[in-house]
Amino acid sequence: MIDPSKRNDFLKHSKRRIRVAELISAAGCLLFTFFFGGKYLISPLFSSKARTERNSITYEAIKDKVVEGDIYDKNGNLILGNASAGVPATASSPDNVAYAYLLGYYSGSSNKENSYGLRGNLKDYSLFYLDSDSKGAATNLTTDSGLQDYAYELLDGNEGSITVIDNKTGAILCLTSQSTIIYDVNDVQSFVSSDVEGSQYRRGTYETDPPGSTFKIITAAAALTAKDNGDLSDSAFQYSDTDSYIPSGSTNAITNYNDIAYGDCDLEKAMNYSINCYFANLGVKTGEKQMRETADAFKIGTDIEIPFLTTLHSKIDLGDGSEEELAQTSFGQGKTEITPAQLTMIAQAVANNGEMMSPYIVSSITQGSLTLYKHFDKKLSTCITESVDNQLKTVLHSNAVFYGLDESNYGMVYAKTGTAECSGDRLHTYFLGFTDNASFCISMNNGSKSSLLYPVAQKLVSYINQMYSN
């Protein structure tokens, strides 16, 4: 018979061992939960590297079963779809090339997430938010496929981009790009594996170059604001041009395109002929403070997010604030850099009575009748007063007529061209403008002069007018 005292000691030791085992098991479970929960639930919220690893593991597990979600344009037309289990969605011609740089791709096949364009940024919805049939959510864009395809055709194989934005809402109606290769979104490997420099470059949103003479809109806006504030007289807008302007403290003369002297000028004539000397002088008279404030109001130098697509970057650098730096900036050279997409936003703000709207390209994301995401229009900035805006529109409409966009054939159009001198002796030409309904920027690399864009702009404006009249 077991001694009762020994029996009690045995039971105590057994209970202690059981309790220790329970504590170790609980600690192990907590450690396991902490490690994996932290790694795959918490860390991905704060770390792109952790998010990449989680998405790659998830994608590897589901890629043969998932059906990629469809993407539609503003009119409900299918842009990208017809996916099946393990087979990516495709686009029909001509969307497959016109939308290629915008749609991009998603791959989770390596420890680095190779995402580009909308498909990469929409993956949480289109690949990982699945219905009972393993199909991802549908995305509804703001683009018009007819306009997108037509704009791509207008690029005619040239390196550049065309961006169109609705004046009232900031919705991106078109963002087409042509880079160094013809990219077909249905043939992702040819894009990913290309060793051609810059072949993955969506020029409308990534290309930061000097704005050239399109920046004269900003200089004019700053000067008109200073005039309305009583800081600049009417006489400041009169200038006698001799094709040479030398800022104080500089020995370098600023000259006009083709070395033409234009004589007596006012703001309208200077805009029509894009007179560099006039705007260099006007910017210096306006002063660094007002020029900076106006550029800030137009969000130059501020990062601007386009949800699910990218962040636009730009900069304005007046250096030491000398007259030479200010003069160079005032006619569109200097150290200012801006994307064609943001130039379009500047036009949109002027078109919209001085109110810049937040740009967006995804209007909603849905899973059946369930709305997972919906965009709401919002103002980004009040750039100029209505008075300044009306004065700007007067000279910009005169410009458009000067470029061949007369009212009888094209309605009310407002425009400014620009040619920027870039590194490597490259010229970047722009045609920036707006109608009563939409703003646009035609951007071309390797051109010789911006006047070559006149016929492209005329065709684009005709299409935009027709689109809004339907």
CSV table of C-alpha atoms in Angstrom, one decimal:
chain,number,residue,atom,x,y,z
A,1,MET,CA,0.0,0.0,0.0
A,2,ILE,CA,1.3,3.5,-1.0
A,3,ASP,CA,2.2,5.8,1.8
A,4,PRO,CA,-0.4,8.6,1.8
A,5,SER,CA,2.3,11.3,2.2
A,6,LYS,CA,4.3,9.9,-0.7
A,7,ARG,CA,1.1,9.7,-2.7
A,8,ASN,CA,0.4,13.4,-2.1
A,9,ASP,CA,3.9,14.3,-3.0
A,10,PHE,CA,3.6,12.4,-6.3
A,11,LEU,CA,0.3,14.1,-7.1
A,12,LYS,CA,1.8,17.5,-6.3
A,13,HIS,CA,4.8,16.8,-8.6
A,14,SER,CA,2.5,15.5,-11.3
A,15,LYS,CA,0.3,18.6,-11.2
A,16,ARG,CA,3.4,20.8,-11.2
A,17,ARG,CA,4.7,19.0,-14.3
A,18,ILE,CA,1.3,19.3,-16.0
A,19,ARG,CA,1.1,23.0,-15.2
A,20,VAL,CA,4.6,23.6,-16.5
A,21,ALA,CA,3.8,21.6,-19.7
A,22,GLU,CA,0.6,23.7,-20.1
A,23,LEU,CA,2.5,26.9,-19.6
A,24,ILE,CA,5.2,25.9,-22.1
A,25,SER,CA,2.5,24.9,-24.6
A,26,ALA,CA,0.6,28.2,-24.1
A,27,ALA,CA,3.9,30.1,-24.4
A,28,GLY,CA,4.7,28.2,-27.6
A,29,CYS,CA,1.2,28.9,-29.0
A,30,LEU,CA,1.6,32.6,-28.1
A,31,LEU,CA,5.0,32.7,-29.6
A,32,PHE,CA,3.8,30.9,-32.8
A,33,THR,CA,0.8,33.3,-33.0
A,34,PHE,CA,3.0,36.4,-32.3
A,35,PHE,CA,5.6,35.4,-34.9
A,36,PHE,CA,3.2,34.4,-37.7
A,37,GLY,CA,0.6,37.0,-36.8
A,38,GLY,CA,3.2,39.7,-36.7
A,39,LYS,CA,4.9,38.5,-39.8
A,40,TYR,CA,1.8,38.0,-42.0
A,41,LEU,CA,-0.9,40.2,-40.5
A,42,ILE,CA,0.7,43.2,-38.7
A,43,SER,CA,4.1,43.7,-40.5
A,44,PRO,CA,2.5,43.9,-43.9
A,45,LEU,CA,0.5,46.9,-42.7
A,46,PHE,CA,3.7,48.9,-42.2
A,47,SER,CA,6.3,47.2,-44.3
A,48,SER,CA,6.3,46.9,-48.1
A,49,LYS,CA,8.8,44.1,-47.9
A,50,ALA,CA,6.6,42.1,-45.5
A,51,ARG,CA,3.6,42.8,-47.7
A,52,THR,CA,5.5,41.6,-50.7
A,53,GLU,CA,6.4,38.3,-49.0
A,54,ARG,CA,2.9,37.7,-47.8
A,55,ASN,CA,1.4,38.5,-51.3
A,56,SER,CA,4.0,36.2,-53.0
A,57,ILE,CA,3.2,33.3,-50.7
A,58,THR,CA,-0.6,33.9,-51.1
A,59,TYR,CA,-0.3,34.2,-54.9
A,60,GLU,CA,1.8,31.1,-55.2
A,61,ALA,CA,-0.9,29.2,-53.3
A,62,ILE,CA,-3.9,30.5,-55.4
A,63,LYS,CA,-2.5,31.4,-58.8
A,64,ASP,CA,-3.8,28.3,-60.5
A,65,LYS,CA,-7.3,28.8,-59.1
A,66,VAL,CA,-7.8,32.6,-59.0
A,67,VAL,CA,-9.7,34.3,-61.8
A,68,GLU,CA,-8.4,37.9,-62.3
A,69,GLY,CA,-11.1,40.6,-61.8
A,70,ASP,CA,-12.4,42.5,-64.9
A,71,ILE,CA,-11.6,46.1,-65.6
A,72,TYR,CA,-14.2,48.4,-67.3
A,73,ASP,CA,-14.1,52.0,-68.7
A,74,LYS,CA,-16.5,54.8,-67.7
A,75,ASN,CA,-19.1,53.6,-70.1
A,76,GLY,CA,-19.1,50.0,-68.9
A,77,ASN,CA,-17.0,48.7,-71.8
A,78,LEU,CA,-14.8,45.8,-70.9
A,79,ILE,CA,-11.1,46.8,-71.1
A,80,LEU,CA,-9.4,43.8,-69.6
A,81,GLY,CA,-11.2,40.5,-68.9
A,82,ASN,CA,-11.9,36.9,-70.1
A,83,ALA,CA,-9.7,35.5,-67.4
A,84,SER,CA,-10.0,31.8,-66.3
A,85,ALA,CA,-8.5,29.9,-63.4
A,86,GLY,CA,-4.7,30.4,-63.6
A,87,VAL,CA,-5.0,32.3,-66.9
A,88,PRO,CA,-4.5,36.1,-66.7
A,89,ALA,CA,-7.1,38.5,-68.2
A,90,THR,CA,-6.6,39.9,-71.7
A,91,ALA,CA,-7.5,43.0,-73.6
A,92,SER,CA,-8.8,43.1,-77.2
A,93,SER,CA,-7.2,45.2,-79.9
A,94,PRO,CA,-6.6,48.2,-79.9
A,95,ASP,CA,-7.0,48.4,-76.1
A,96,ASN,CA,-4.2,45.9,-75.7
A,97,VAL,CA,-1.6,48.5,-76.8
A,98,ALA,CA,-3.5,51.7,-76.0
A,99,TYR,CA,-4.0,50.8,-72.4
A,100,ALA,CA,-0.8,48.7,-72.0
A,101,TYR,CA,1.4,51.2,-70.1
A,102,LEU,CA,-1.6,52.1,-67.9
A,103,LEU,CA,-2.7,48.6,-67.0
A,104,GLY,CA,0.7,47.0,-66.6
A,105,TYR,CA,1.1,43.7,-64.9
A,106,TYR,CA,1.4,41.8,-61.6
A,107,SER,CA,3.8,39.0,-60.8
A,108,GLY,CA,4.4,37.4,-57.4
A,109,SER,CA,6.8,34.8,-58.6
A,110,SER,CA,9.9,36.1,-56.9
A,111,ASN,CA,10.9,37.6,-53.5
A,112,LYS,CA,10.5,41.0,-55.1
A,113,GLU,CA,7.1,42.2,-56.1
A,114,ASN,CA,7.2,43.2,-59.7
A,115,SER,CA,4.1,45.3,-59.9
A,116,TYR,CA,3.5,48.0,-62.5
A,117,GLY,CA,0.4,50.1,-63.4
A,118,LEU,CA,-3.1,49.5,-62.3
A,119,ARG,CA,-3.0,45.7,-62.3
A,120,GLY,CA,-0.2,45.7,-59.8
A,121,ASN,CA,-1.8,48.3,-57.5
A,122,LEU,CA,-5.3,46.7,-57.7
A,123,LYS,CA,-4.1,43.2,-56.9
A,124,ASP,CA,-5.6,43.2,-53.4
A,125,TYR,CA,-9.0,43.5,-55.0
A,126,SER,CA,-8.6,41.8,-58.4
A,127,LEU,CA,-6.5,38.8,-57.2
A,128,PHE,CA,-6.9,38.4,-53.5
A,129,TYR,CA,-10.5,39.5,-52.8
A,130,LEU,CA,-12.4,36.5,-54.3
A,131,ASP,CA,-16.0,35.6,-54.6
A,132,SER,CA,-17.4,32.0,-54.3
A,133,ASP,CA,-16.2,31.3,-57.9
A,134,SER,CA,-12.7,32.4,-57.0
A,135,LYS,CA,-13.1,35.6,-59.2
A,136,GLY,CA,-11.6,38.9,-58.1
A,137,ALA,CA,-13.4,42.2,-57.8
A,138,ALA,CA,-14.2,44.3,-60.8
A,139,THR,CA,-12.7,47.7,-61.3
A,140,ASN,CA,-14.4,50.6,-63.0
A,141,LEU,CA,-12.2,53.3,-64.4
A,142,THR,CA,-12.8,56.9,-65.5
A,143,THR,CA,-11.3,56.4,-68.9
A,144,ASP,CA,-13.2,56.5,-72.2
A,145,SER,CA,-11.8,53.6,-74.3
A,146,GLY,CA,-12.7,55.4,-77.6
A,147,LEU,CA,-10.7,58.4,-76.6
A,148,GLN,CA,-7.8,56.3,-75.2
A,149,ASP,CA,-7.5,54.3,-78.4
A,150,TYR,CA,-7.8,57.4,-80.6
A,151,ALA,CA,-5.1,59.3,-78.5
A,152,TYR,CA,-2.8,56.3,-78.9
A,153,GLU,CA,-3.3,56.5,-82.6
A,154,LEU,CA,-2.5,60.2,-82.6
A,155,LEU,CA,0.9,59.4,-81.0
A,156,ASP,CA,1.6,57.6,-84.3
A,157,GLY,CA,4.5,55.6,-82.8
A,158,ASN,CA,6.3,58.6,-81.4
A,159,GLU,CA,7.7,58.6,-77.9
A,160,GLY,CA,5.3,60.6,-75.8
A,161,SER,CA,1.9,60.7,-74.1
A,162,ILE,CA,-1.5,62.2,-74.2
A,163,THR,CA,-3.5,63.0,-71.0
A,164,VAL,CA,-7.1,64.2,-70.8
A,165,ILE,CA,-8.9,65.2,-67.6
A,166,ASP,CA,-12.5,66.2,-66.9
A,167,ASN,CA,-12.6,69.8,-65.9
A,168,LYS,CA,-15.2,69.6,-63.1
A,169,THR,CA,-14.2,66.3,-61.4
A,170,GLY,CA,-10.5,65.6,-62.0
A,171,ALA,CA,-11.4,62.3,-63.6
A,172,ILE,CA,-8.7,61.0,-66.0
A,173,LEU,CA,-10.5,60.3,-69.3
A,174,CYS,CA,-7.3,59.3,-71.1
A,175,LEU,CA,-3.8,58.5,-70.2
A,176,THR,CA,-2.0,56.8,-73.1
A,177,SER,CA,1.8,56.5,-73.5
A,178,GLN,CA,4.3,55.3,-76.0
A,179,SER,CA,7.8,54.5,-75.0
A,180,THR,CA,10.7,52.8,-76.6
A,181,ILE,CA,8.9,49.5,-77.4
A,182,ILE,CA,5.4,48.6,-78.6
A,183,TYR,CA,4.0,46.9,-75.5
A,184,ASP,CA,1.1,44.6,-75.8
A,185,VAL,CA,-0.5,44.0,-72.4
A,186,ASN,CA,-1.4,40.4,-73.4
A,187,ASP,CA,2.3,39.6,-73.9
A,188,VAL,CA,3.7,40.7,-70.5
A,189,GLN,CA,6.9,38.7,-70.8
A,190,SER,CA,8.1,40.8,-73.8
A,191,PHE,CA,7.6,43.8,-71.6
A,192,VAL,CA,9.2,42.5,-68.4
A,193,SER,CA,12.2,40.9,-70.1
A,194,SER,CA,12.9,43.9,-72.4
A,195,ASP,CA,16.4,45.2,-72.1
A,196,VAL,CA,15.6,48.4,-74.0
A,197,GLU,CA,16.3,51.4,-71.8
A,198,GLY,CA,13.2,53.1,-70.6
A,199,SER,CA,10.9,50.5,-72.0
A,200,GLN,CA,8.7,50.3,-68.9
A,201,TYR,CA,8.3,54.1,-68.8
A,202,ARG,CA,4.8,55.5,-68.6
A,203,ARG,CA,5.7,58.9,-69.8
A,204,GLY,CA,2.6,60.8,-68.8
A,205,THR,CA,3.1,60.2,-65.1
A,206,TYR,CA,6.8,59.5,-64.7
A,207,GLU,CA,8.5,61.9,-67.1
A,208,THR,CA,9.8,64.9,-65.3
A,209,ASP,CA,11.2,67.5,-67.6
A,210,PRO,CA,11.3,71.3,-67.7
A,211,PRO,CA,7.8,72.5,-68.8
A,212,GLY,CA,9.1,74.9,-71.4
A,213,SER,CA,6.8,77.7,-72.4
A,214,THR,CA,3.8,76.1,-70.8
A,215,PHE,CA,5.1,77.5,-67.5
A,216,LYS,CA,4.4,81.0,-68.8
A,217,ILE,CA,0.8,80.3,-67.7
A,218,ILE,CA,2.2,80.2,-64.1
A,219,THR,CA,4.2,83.4,-64.6
A,220,ALA,CA,1.2,85.2,-66.1
A,221,ALA,CA,-1.0,84.0,-63.2
A,222,ALA,CA,1.5,85.2,-60.6
A,223,ALA,CA,1.8,88.6,-62.3
A,224,LEU,CA,-1.9,89.0,-62.7
A,225,THR,CA,-2.4,88.1,-59.0
A,226,ALA,CA,0.2,90.7,-58.0
A,227,LYS,CA,-1.6,93.3,-60.2
A,228,ASP,CA,-4.9,92.5,-58.6
A,229,ASN,CA,-3.3,92.7,-55.1
A,230,GLY,CA,-2.0,96.2,-56.0
A,231,ASP,CA,1.7,95.0,-56.0
A,232,LEU,CA,2.2,95.4,-59.8
A,233,SER,CA,1.0,98.2,-62.1
A,234,ASP,CA,-0.6,97.8,-65.5
A,235,SER,CA,2.6,99.3,-67.0
A,236,ALA,CA,4.5,96.2,-65.9
A,237,PHE,CA,2.7,94.2,-68.6
A,238,GLN,CA,4.1,96.5,-71.4
A,239,TYR,CA,7.5,95.6,-72.7
A,240,SER,CA,9.7,96.6,-75.6
A,241,ASP,CA,11.4,93.4,-76.9
A,242,THR,CA,14.8,93.5,-78.5
A,243,ASP,CA,15.5,89.8,-78.4
A,244,SER,CA,17.8,90.2,-75.5
A,245,TYR,CA,17.1,90.3,-71.8
A,246,ILE,CA,20.0,90.2,-69.3
A,247,PRO,CA,18.9,89.8,-65.7
A,248,SER,CA,20.7,92.0,-63.1
A,249,GLY,CA,23.9,90.4,-61.9
A,250,SER,CA,24.2,88.1,-65.0
A,251,THR,CA,26.2,88.3,-68.1
A,252,ASN,CA,24.1,85.7,-69.9
A,253,ALA,CA,21.5,87.1,-72.3
A,254,ILE,CA,18.1,85.4,-72.6
A,255,THR,CA,16.9,85.4,-76.2
A,256,ASN,CA,13.7,84.4,-78.1
A,257,TYR,CA,13.1,81.4,-80.3
A,258,ASN,CA,14.8,82.0,-83.7
A,259,ASP,CA,16.3,85.2,-82.3
A,260,ILE,CA,13.3,87.3,-83.3
A,261,ALA,CA,12.8,90.8,-81.8
A,262,TYR,CA,9.0,91.5,-81.3
A,263,GLY,CA,9.1,95.2,-80.4
A,264,ASP,CA,6.3,96.5,-78.2
A,265,CYS,CA,4.4,93.7,-76.4
A,266,ASP,CA,1.5,93.2,-74.1
A,267,LEU,CA,0.6,90.0,-72.3
A,268,GLU,CA,-1.6,88.7,-75.1
A,269,LYS,CA,1.0,89.2,-77.8
A,270,ALA,CA,3.7,87.7,-75.6
A,271,MET,CA,1.6,84.6,-75.1
A,272,ASN,CA,0.7,84.3,-78.8
A,273,TYR,CA,4.4,84.4,-79.8
A,274,SER,CA,5.7,82.9,-76.6
A,275,ILE,CA,8.3,85.6,-76.1
A,276,ASN,CA,11.0,84.4,-73.7
A,277,CYS,CA,12.4,87.9,-73.0
A,278,TYR,CA,8.9,89.2,-72.0
A,279,PHE,CA,8.2,86.5,-69.5
A,280,ALA,CA,11.7,86.6,-68.0
A,281,ASN,CA,11.2,90.3,-67.4
A,282,LEU,CA,7.7,89.8,-66.1
A,283,GLY,CA,8.7,87.1,-63.7
A,284,VAL,CA,11.5,89.3,-62.3
A,285,LYS,CA,9.1,92.3,-61.9
A,286,THR,CA,6.6,90.0,-60.2
A,287,GLY,CA,9.2,88.9,-57.7
A,288,GLU,CA,10.3,85.6,-56.1
A,289,LYS,CA,7.7,85.6,-53.3
A,290,GLN,CA,4.7,85.8,-55.6
A,291,MET,CA,6.2,83.4,-58.1
A,292,ARG,CA,6.7,80.8,-55.3
A,293,GLU,CA,3.2,81.3,-53.9
A,294,THR,CA,1.6,80.8,-57.2
A,295,ALA,CA,3.7,77.7,-58.0
A,296,ASP,CA,2.8,76.4,-54.6
A,297,ALA,CA,-0.9,77.0,-55.2
A,298,PHE,CA,-0.7,75.0,-58.5
A,299,LYS,CA,1.0,72.2,-56.4
A,300,ILE,CA,4.3,72.4,-58.2
A,301,GLY,CA,6.8,70.8,-55.9
A,302,THR,CA,4.1,68.9,-54.0
A,303,ASP,CA,3.7,65.1,-54.5
A,304,ILE,CA,0.2,64.4,-55.8
A,305,GLU,CA,-1.3,60.9,-55.5
A,306,ILE,CA,-3.5,59.3,-58.1
A,307,PRO,CA,-5.0,56.4,-56.1
A,308,PHE,CA,-4.2,52.9,-57.4
A,309,LEU,CA,-1.9,54.3,-60.1
A,310,THR,CA,1.1,56.4,-58.9
A,311,THR,CA,2.3,59.6,-57.2
A,312,LEU,CA,3.2,62.5,-59.4
A,313,HIS,CA,6.5,64.3,-58.6
A,314,SER,CA,7.6,67.8,-59.5
A,315,LYS,CA,9.9,70.5,-58.3
A,316,ILE,CA,10.5,74.2,-58.6
A,317,ASP,CA,14.0,75.4,-57.5
A,318,LEU,CA,14.8,79.1,-57.7
A,319,GLY,CA,18.3,78.4,-56.3
A,320,ASP,CA,19.7,81.4,-54.5
A,321,GLY,CA,16.8,83.6,-55.5
A,322,SER,CA,18.8,85.7,-57.9
A,323,GLU,CA,17.2,87.5,-60.8
A,324,GLU,CA,19.0,85.1,-63.2
A,325,GLU,CA,17.4,82.0,-61.6
A,326,LEU,CA,14.0,83.7,-61.4
A,327,ALA,CA,14.2,84.9,-65.1
A,328,GLN,CA,15.1,81.4,-66.3
A,329,THR,CA,12.3,79.8,-64.3
A,330,SER,CA,9.8,82.4,-65.5
A,331,PHE,CA,10.0,81.4,-69.2
A,332,GLY,CA,10.0,77.6,-68.5
A,333,GLN,CA,13.6,76.6,-68.2
A,334,GLY,CA,15.7,76.8,-65.0
A,335,LYS,CA,15.4,73.9,-62.6
A,336,THR,CA,11.6,73.4,-62.7
A,337,GLU,CA,10.5,69.8,-63.5
A,338,ILE,CA,7.0,68.6,-64.0
A,339,THR,CA,5.1,65.6,-65.5
A,340,PRO,CA,2.7,65.9,-68.4
A,341,ALA,CA,-0.1,64.7,-66.1
A,342,GLN,CA,0.4,67.5,-63.7
A,343,LEU,CA,0.6,70.0,-66.6
A,344,THR,CA,-2.9,68.7,-67.5
A,345,MET,CA,-4.0,69.4,-63.9
A,346,ILE,CA,-2.8,73.0,-64.3
A,347,ALA,CA,-4.9,73.4,-67.3
A,348,GLN,CA,-7.8,71.8,-65.5
A,349,ALA,CA,-7.5,74.3,-62.6
A,350,VAL,CA,-7.7,77.3,-65.0
A,351,ALA,CA,-10.6,75.6,-66.9
A,352,ASN,CA,-12.4,75.1,-63.5
A,353,ASN,CA,-12.3,78.8,-62.5
A,354,GLY,CA,-9.1,78.4,-60.5
A,355,GLU,CA,-10.1,75.2,-58.6
A,356,MET,CA,-7.7,72.2,-59.0
A,357,MET,CA,-9.4,68.9,-58.4
A,358,SER,CA,-7.7,65.7,-57.1
A,359,PRO,CA,-7.0,63.5,-60.1
A,360,TYR,CA,-8.3,60.0,-60.1
A,361,ILE,CA,-8.7,57.1,-62.5
A,362,VAL,CA,-10.5,54.4,-60.4
A,363,SER,CA,-14.1,55.4,-59.8
A,364,SER,CA,-15.2,52.3,-58.0
A,365,ILE,CA,-14.3,48.7,-57.2
A,366,THR,CA,-17.2,46.2,-56.8
A,367,GLN,CA,-17.8,42.5,-56.0
A,368,GLY,CA,-21.3,41.8,-57.4
A,369,SER,CA,-23.7,44.2,-55.7
A,370,LEU,CA,-21.1,45.1,-53.0
A,371,THR,CA,-19.1,48.3,-53.4
A,372,LEU,CA,-15.6,47.8,-52.0
A,373,TYR,CA,-14.3,51.2,-53.0
A,374,LYS,CA,-15.8,54.4,-54.3
A,375,HIS,CA,-14.1,57.7,-55.2
A,376,PHE,CA,-15.6,61.0,-54.1
A,377,ASP,CA,-14.6,64.2,-55.9
A,378,LYS,CA,-12.6,66.6,-53.8
A,379,LYS,CA,-10.8,69.9,-54.4
A,380,LEU,CA,-7.0,69.8,-54.1
A,381,SER,CA,-6.3,73.5,-54.3
A,382,THR,CA,-7.6,77.0,-55.0
A,383,CYS,CA,-4.9,78.1,-57.4
A,384,ILE,CA,-6.0,81.6,-58.5
A,385,THR,CA,-9.0,84.0,-58.0
A,386,GLU,CA,-11.8,84.1,-60.5
A,387,SER,CA,-10.6,87.5,-61.7
A,388,VAL,CA,-7.2,86.2,-62.5
A,389,ASP,CA,-8.7,83.1,-64.0
A,390,ASN,CA,-10.8,85.2,-66.4
A,391,GLN,CA,-7.9,87.3,-67.5
A,392,LEU,CA,-5.8,84.2,-68.2
A,393,LYS,CA,-8.6,82.6,-70.2
A,394,THR,CA,-8.8,85.6,-72.4
A,395,VAL,CA,-5.1,85.3,-73.5
A,396,LEU,CA,-5.2,81.5,-73.6
A,397,HIS,CA,-8.2,81.6,-75.9
A,398,SER,CA,-6.4,84.1,-78.2
A,399,ASN,CA,-3.5,81.6,-78.2
A,400,ALA,CA,-5.8,78.7,-79.3
A,401,VAL,CA,-7.2,80.8,-82.2
A,402,PHE,CA,-3.6,81.7,-83.1
A,403,TYR,CA,-2.8,77.9,-83.3
A,404,GLY,CA,-5.7,77.3,-85.7
A,405,LEU,CA,-8.4,76.3,-83.1
A,406,ASP,CA,-11.0,78.9,-84.1
A,407,GLU,CA,-14.4,79.0,-82.5
A,408,SER,CA,-16.4,78.3,-85.7
A,409,ASN,CA,-14.8,74.9,-86.1
A,410,TYR,CA,-13.7,73.9,-82.5
A,411,GLY,CA,-15.8,76.0,-80.1
A,412,MET,CA,-14.1,77.7,-77.1
A,413,VAL,CA,-10.6,76.3,-76.8
A,414,TYR,CA,-7.7,77.7,-74.6
A,415,ALA,CA,-4.1,76.7,-75.2
A,416,LYS,CA,-0.4,77.1,-74.7
A,417,THR,CA,2.5,75.3,-76.4
A,418,GLY,CA,6.0,74.8,-75.1
A,419,THR,CA,9.4,73.5,-76.1
A,420,ALA,CA,11.8,72.4,-73.3
A,421,GLU,CA,15.5,72.0,-73.8
A,422,CYS,CA,16.5,68.8,-72.0
A,423,SER,CA,19.8,67.0,-71.3
A,424,GLY,CA,21.4,65.3,-74.2
A,425,ASP,CA,20.3,67.9,-76.7
A,426,ARG,CA,16.8,66.4,-76.5
A,427,LEU,CA,13.7,68.7,-77.2
A,428,HIS,CA,10.5,68.0,-75.4
A,429,THR,CA,7.4,69.6,-77.0
A,430,TYR,CA,4.0,70.2,-75.4
A,431,PHE,CA,0.6,71.3,-76.4
A,432,LEU,CA,-1.4,72.2,-73.3
A,433,GLY,CA,-5.0,73.2,-73.5
A,434,PHE,CA,-8.7,72.9,-72.5
A,435,THR,CA,-12.2,73.1,-73.8
A,436,ASP,CA,-15.2,74.0,-71.7
A,437,ASN,CA,-15.4,70.3,-70.7
A,438,ALA,CA,-11.9,68.7,-70.6
A,439,SER,CA,-8.2,69.6,-70.3
A,440,PHE,CA,-5.4,67.9,-72.2
A,441,CYS,CA,-1.7,67.7,-72.6
A,442,ILE,CA,0.0,66.4,-75.7
A,443,SER,CA,3.6,65.6,-74.9
A,444,MET,CA,6.2,64.5,-77.4
A,445,ASN,CA,9.9,63.8,-77.1
A,446,ASN,CA,12.5,64.3,-79.8
A,447,GLY,CA,10.5,66.9,-81.7
A,448,SER,CA,11.9,70.0,-83.3
A,449,LYS,CA,9.2,72.5,-82.5
A,450,SER,CA,5.8,72.6,-80.8
A,451,SER,CA,4.0,73.9,-83.8
A,452,LEU,CA,4.1,70.4,-85.2
A,453,LEU,CA,1.6,69.5,-82.6
A,454,TYR,CA,-1.1,71.9,-83.9
A,455,PRO,CA,-2.8,69.3,-86.2
A,456,VAL,CA,-2.6,66.7,-83.4
A,457,ALA,CA,-4.4,69.1,-81.0
A,458,GLN,CA,-7.0,70.0,-83.6
A,459,LYS,CA,-7.9,66.3,-84.1
A,460,LEU,CA,-7.9,65.7,-80.3
A,461,VAL,CA,-10.2,68.7,-79.6
A,462,SER,CA,-12.6,67.6,-82.3
A,463,TYR,CA,-12.8,64.1,-80.7
A,464,ILE,CA,-13.3,65.6,-77.2
A,465,ASN,CA,-16.1,67.9,-78.4
A,466,GLN,CA,-17.8,65.0,-80.1
A,467,MET,CA,-17.5,62.8,-77.0
A,468,TYR,CA,-19.1,65.4,-74.8
A,469,SER,CA,-21.9,66.1,-77.2
A,470,ASN,CA,-23.1,62.5,-77.3
